[in-house]
Tab-separated table of C-alpha atoms in Angstrom:
chain	number	residue	atom	x	y	z
A	28	MET	CA	115.262	135.581	77.496
A	29	ALA	CA	116.301	138.092	80.143
A	30	ALA	CA	119.275	137.486	82.393
A	31	PRO	CA	118.178	135.317	85.333
A	32	LEU	CA	118.046	136.727	88.836
A	33	MET	CA	119.144	134.464	91.662
A	34	LEU	CA	116.255	133.938	94.062
A	35	ALA	CA	118.189	132.076	96.700
A	36	LEU	CA	121.404	130.269	97.426
A	37	LEU	CA	121.824	127.125	99.500
A	38	GLU	CA	125.518	127.356	100.347
A	39	ALA	CA	125.802	123.999	102.129
A	40	ASN	CA	124.793	122.101	98.990
A	41	GLN	CA	126.152	124.609	96.462
A	42	MET	CA	122.699	125.021	94.890
A	43	SER	CA	120.901	128.129	93.750
A	44	MET	CA	117.369	128.781	92.507
A	45	LEU	CA	116.730	130.919	89.421
A	46	PRO	CA	113.418	132.082	87.933
A	47	CYS	CA	112.618	131.450	84.267
A	48	CYS	CA	112.159	134.748	82.470
A	49	GLY	CA	110.297	135.383	79.235
A	50	SER	CA	107.223	133.829	77.702
A	51	ALA	CA	108.848	130.829	76.021
A	52	ARG	CA	107.417	127.453	77.006
A	53	LEU	CA	110.376	125.442	78.206
A	54	PRO	CA	110.450	121.639	78.387
A	55	VAL	CA	110.204	120.271	81.912
A	56	ALA	CA	112.307	117.364	83.118
A	57	GLU	CA	110.518	114.438	84.745
A	58	LEU	CA	111.657	113.583	88.259
A	59	GLY	CA	112.538	110.093	89.446
A	60	ARG	CA	109.914	108.301	91.509
A	61	THR	CA	111.708	105.320	93.015
A	62	PRO	CA	114.738	105.108	95.356
A	63	LEU	CA	118.114	104.645	93.705
A	64	LYS	CA	119.918	101.338	94.137
A	65	VAL	CA	123.624	100.545	94.101
A	66	GLY	CA	124.532	99.226	90.646
A	67	GLN	CA	121.742	101.136	88.903
A	68	LEU	CA	122.564	102.796	85.568
A	69	VAL	CA	122.789	106.601	85.674
A	70	ILE	CA	123.695	109.246	83.101
A	71	ALA	CA	125.305	112.630	83.801
A	72	VAL	CA	124.599	115.595	81.527
A	73	GLY	CA	126.901	118.584	81.805
A	74	ASN	CA	129.235	121.166	80.333
A	75	PRO	CA	132.756	119.914	81.183
A	76	TYR	CA	135.482	122.335	80.081
A	77	GLY	CA	132.867	124.256	78.083
A	78	LEU	CA	131.823	121.244	75.978
A	79	ASN	CA	128.055	121.734	75.899
A	80	TRP	CA	125.609	118.846	76.409
A	81	THR	CA	128.228	116.227	77.191
A	82	VAL	CA	126.709	112.907	78.291
A	83	THR	CA	128.555	110.275	80.331
A	84	ALA	CA	127.149	107.023	81.699
A	85	GLY	CA	127.971	104.889	84.707
A	86	VAL	CA	126.437	103.217	87.723
A	87	VAL	CA	125.553	104.173	91.275
A	88	SER	CA	128.589	103.101	93.309
A	89	ALA	CA	127.265	103.987	96.770
A	90	LEU	CA	124.601	106.031	98.559
A	91	GLY	CA	124.705	108.293	101.607
A	92	ARG	CA	128.307	109.408	101.130
A	93	THR	CA	129.877	112.286	103.079
A	94	LEU	CA	132.387	114.518	101.312
A	95	GLU	CA	134.810	116.904	102.983
A	96	GLY	CA	138.466	117.840	102.745
A	97	PRO	CA	140.849	119.881	100.556
A	98	GLY	CA	139.090	121.462	97.599
A	99	ILE	CA	135.622	120.988	99.127
A	100	ARG	CA	134.184	124.334	100.266
A	101	SER	CA	131.900	122.874	102.905
A	102	LYS	CA	131.018	119.443	104.192
A	103	MET	CA	128.399	117.706	102.053
A	104	THR	CA	126.373	114.742	103.261
A	105	ASN	CA	124.065	112.061	101.870
A	106	LEU	CA	125.601	112.242	98.393
A	107	ILE	CA	125.193	109.766	95.544
A	108	GLN	CA	128.557	108.302	94.504
A	109	THR	CA	128.844	107.259	90.849
A	110	ASP	CA	131.578	106.186	88.465
A	111	THR	CA	130.355	108.541	85.734
A	112	SER	CA	133.072	110.809	84.373
A	113	ILE	CA	132.732	114.125	86.243
A	114	ASN	CA	134.958	117.065	85.323
A	115	PRO	CA	135.051	120.822	86.018
A	116	GLY	CA	131.925	122.246	84.405
A	117	ASN	CA	129.733	119.242	85.183
A	118	SER	CA	128.503	120.683	88.481
A	119	GLY	CA	124.856	121.662	88.335
A	120	GLY	CA	124.056	119.243	85.540
A	121	GLN	CA	121.416	116.576	85.732
A	122	LEU	CA	121.979	113.021	86.872
A	123	VAL	CA	119.246	110.929	85.260
A	124	ASP	CA	118.198	107.290	85.263
A	125	SER	CA	117.875	105.042	82.208
A	126	LEU	CA	114.441	106.541	81.475
A	127	GLY	CA	115.741	110.108	81.523
A	128	ARG	CA	114.171	110.988	84.875
A	129	VAL	CA	116.179	113.333	87.084
A	130	VAL	CA	117.509	111.559	90.185
A	131	GLY	CA	120.148	114.058	91.283
A	132	ILE	CA	122.299	117.093	90.527
A	133	THR	CA	126.013	116.551	89.880
A	134	THR	CA	128.053	118.546	92.331
A	135	ALA	CA	131.619	117.393	92.901
A	136	MET	CA	134.553	115.324	91.771
A	137	MET	CA	137.443	113.979	93.808
A	138	PRO	CA	140.659	115.681	92.653
A	139	MET	CA	143.313	113.307	91.237
A	140	ALA	CA	140.900	110.359	91.358
A	141	GLN	CA	139.186	108.500	88.538
A	142	GLY	CA	135.710	107.018	88.627
A	143	LEU	CA	134.615	109.080	91.633
A	144	GLY	CA	131.754	111.500	91.032
A	145	PHE	CA	129.202	112.818	93.501
A	146	SER	CA	125.669	114.132	93.103
A	147	ILE	CA	123.062	115.721	95.356
A	148	PRO	CA	120.089	113.325	95.675
A	149	LEU	CA	116.650	114.373	94.519
A	150	ASP	CA	115.215	114.394	98.054
A	151	THR	CA	117.766	117.029	99.118
A	152	VAL	CA	116.931	119.160	96.085
A	153	LYS	CA	113.198	118.918	96.785
A	154	SER	CA	113.746	119.860	100.426
A	155	ALA	CA	115.777	122.925	99.427
A	156	ILE	CA	113.130	124.043	96.931
A	157	ALA	CA	110.401	123.629	99.538
A	158	ARG	CA	112.297	125.841	101.989
A	159	ILE	CA	112.885	128.451	99.287
A	160	ASN	CA	109.243	128.534	98.287
A	161	LYS	CA	108.124	128.738	101.897
A	162	ARG	CA	110.418	131.531	103.038
A	163	ARG	CA	111.899	132.883	99.808
A	164	GLU	CA	115.257	132.130	101.266
A	165	ALA	CA	117.381	129.020	101.513
A	166	THR	CA	118.836	128.404	104.903
A	167	PRO	CA	120.762	125.176	105.435
A	168	ALA	CA	119.076	122.813	107.820
A	169	GLY	CA	122.157	123.123	110.028
A	170	VAL	CA	121.185	119.931	111.819
A	171	SER	CA	122.616	116.495	111.226
A	172	MET	CA	123.611	113.413	113.176
A	173	GLY	CA	127.058	113.449	111.629
A	174	VAL	CA	126.855	110.026	110.023
A	175	GLY	CA	127.093	108.400	106.622
A	176	GLY	CA	125.957	104.915	105.758
A	177	MET	CA	124.181	102.583	103.409
A	178	ARG	CA	121.038	100.481	103.143
A	179	VAL	CA	121.581	96.855	104.219
A	180	LYS	CA	119.326	93.807	104.426
A	181	LEU	CA	118.724	92.562	107.948
A	182	ASP	CA	119.465	88.971	108.888
A	183	GLU	CA	116.208	86.977	108.803
A	184	THR	CA	116.896	85.102	112.049
A	185	LEU	CA	117.788	88.322	113.840
A	186	ARG	CA	114.617	89.967	112.542
A	187	ARG	CA	112.468	87.165	113.931
A	188	ASN	CA	114.241	87.103	117.276
A	189	LEU	CA	113.839	90.861	117.703
A	190	SER	CA	110.327	90.988	116.178
A	191	LEU	CA	111.382	93.537	113.566
A	192	ALA	CA	108.882	94.045	110.751
A	193	GLN	CA	111.266	95.889	108.413
A	194	GLN	CA	113.674	94.059	106.130
A	195	HIS	CA	116.359	96.743	105.863
A	196	GLY	CA	118.278	99.157	108.062
A	197	MET	CA	121.002	101.795	107.718
A	198	GLU	CA	124.509	100.546	108.436
A	199	LEU	CA	126.827	103.292	109.679
A	200	LEU	CA	130.041	103.572	107.676
A	201	GLU	CA	131.160	107.060	108.678
A	202	ILE	CA	130.768	108.903	111.972
A	203	ARG	CA	131.983	112.479	112.326
A	204	HIS	CA	134.313	112.946	115.274
A	205	ASP	CA	132.559	114.702	118.151
A	206	GLY	CA	129.323	114.894	116.164
A	207	PRO	CA	125.922	114.038	117.671
A	208	ALA	CA	126.171	110.328	116.804
A	209	ASP	CA	129.741	110.103	118.098
A	210	ARG	CA	128.763	111.762	121.386
A	211	ALA	CA	125.895	109.272	121.719
A	212	GLU	CA	128.511	106.498	121.293
A	213	LEU	CA	127.163	105.102	118.043
A	214	LYS	CA	129.874	103.196	116.182
A	215	ARG	CA	130.770	102.131	112.655
A	216	LEU	CA	128.840	99.036	111.511
A	217	ASP	CA	125.978	99.744	113.916
A	218	ILE	CA	122.698	99.346	112.022
A	219	ILE	CA	120.078	102.000	112.748
A	220	VAL	CA	116.539	100.605	112.494
A	221	SER	CA	114.522	103.533	113.853
A	222	ALA	CA	114.794	107.172	114.895
A	223	ALA	CA	112.155	109.238	116.672
A	224	SER	CA	109.959	106.098	116.660
A	225	GLU	CA	109.992	105.945	112.838
A	226	PRO	CA	111.554	103.098	110.807
A	227	VAL	CA	114.935	103.786	109.208
A	228	THR	CA	115.679	101.540	106.233
A	229	GLU	CA	118.156	103.748	104.345
A	230	PRO	CA	120.076	107.048	104.693
A	231	ARG	CA	117.284	109.175	103.231
A	232	ASP	CA	114.908	107.996	105.983
A	233	LEU	CA	117.256	109.230	108.684
A	234	GLN	CA	117.908	112.493	106.867
A	235	ARG	CA	114.189	113.176	106.503
A	236	ILE	CA	113.580	112.534	110.205
A	237	VAL	CA	116.506	114.663	111.388
A	238	ARG	CA	115.515	117.611	109.210
A	239	ARG	CA	112.256	117.940	111.095
A	240	HIS	CA	114.159	118.732	114.289
A	241	ARG	CA	116.158	121.676	115.561
A	242	ALA	CA	119.672	121.852	116.956
A	243	GLY	CA	119.658	120.794	120.602
A	244	GLU	CA	116.602	118.560	120.316
A	245	LYS	CA	116.798	114.911	121.355
A	246	ILE	CA	116.048	111.956	119.094
A	247	PRO	CA	115.748	108.375	120.392
A	248	VAL	CA	117.603	105.996	118.079
A	249	ASN	CA	117.258	102.209	118.007
A	250	PHE	CA	120.109	100.257	116.458
A	251	LEU	CA	121.584	96.776	116.166
A	252	ARG	CA	125.004	95.843	117.503
A	253	GLY	CA	126.360	92.381	118.210
A	254	GLY	CA	123.042	90.706	117.496
A	255	LYS	CA	121.172	92.823	120.035
A	256	GLN	CA	118.885	95.823	119.711
A	257	ARG	CA	120.037	98.859	121.664
A	258	LYS	CA	118.775	102.383	122.189
A	259	VAL	CA	120.485	105.736	122.633
A	260	THR	CA	119.337	109.339	122.742
A	261	VAL	CA	121.089	111.567	120.219
A	262	ILE	CA	121.245	115.305	120.941
A	263	LEU	CA	121.395	117.188	117.646
């Protein structure tokens, strides 16, 4: 097989796209079809310290994590947090579910910490590939609300009182200082239930909605705080 040529690089997520050269028929990995859940079994396949095809197992510890700080080249958002053993050399390996379906790409570990591994979710990978195929280049979306959070079940009484059809929302756990959400005065523990008139039940919903907009555009956001539904306009 000839040496691969990089087609594109997505710096923000540390991903690149390479063509397969040669005539060999290579096996194709099946992609996951259902949303990940906290507590779900996952398996990381990688090459830590040059040890080929190393497999480690764990569970999904959290979803929608944001990672930044010393040792992290650029801020990364909407990551899958797992307790699988991640070491140098694991990055770029597959994160699969119990059926062997790819649900993410391992990308980072937290230095000096144990049981903290992070992976890029499948939706982010698919979005990057779509942009590459469309323009033959990978340009980061460059637009975000500057939040991290998790899927939570809405209180049944509150749902009835507010006539909400959905059962889940996205609870904000992290808000970037002076980011779009912070400037719109969203706060930690607010629960977003819709953005741009579309339901938000988990972090990937919000990410998908935001990625359809450009920097400077306005998005109406409905959220719950103190048992009441409120609305703000977020400028990306």
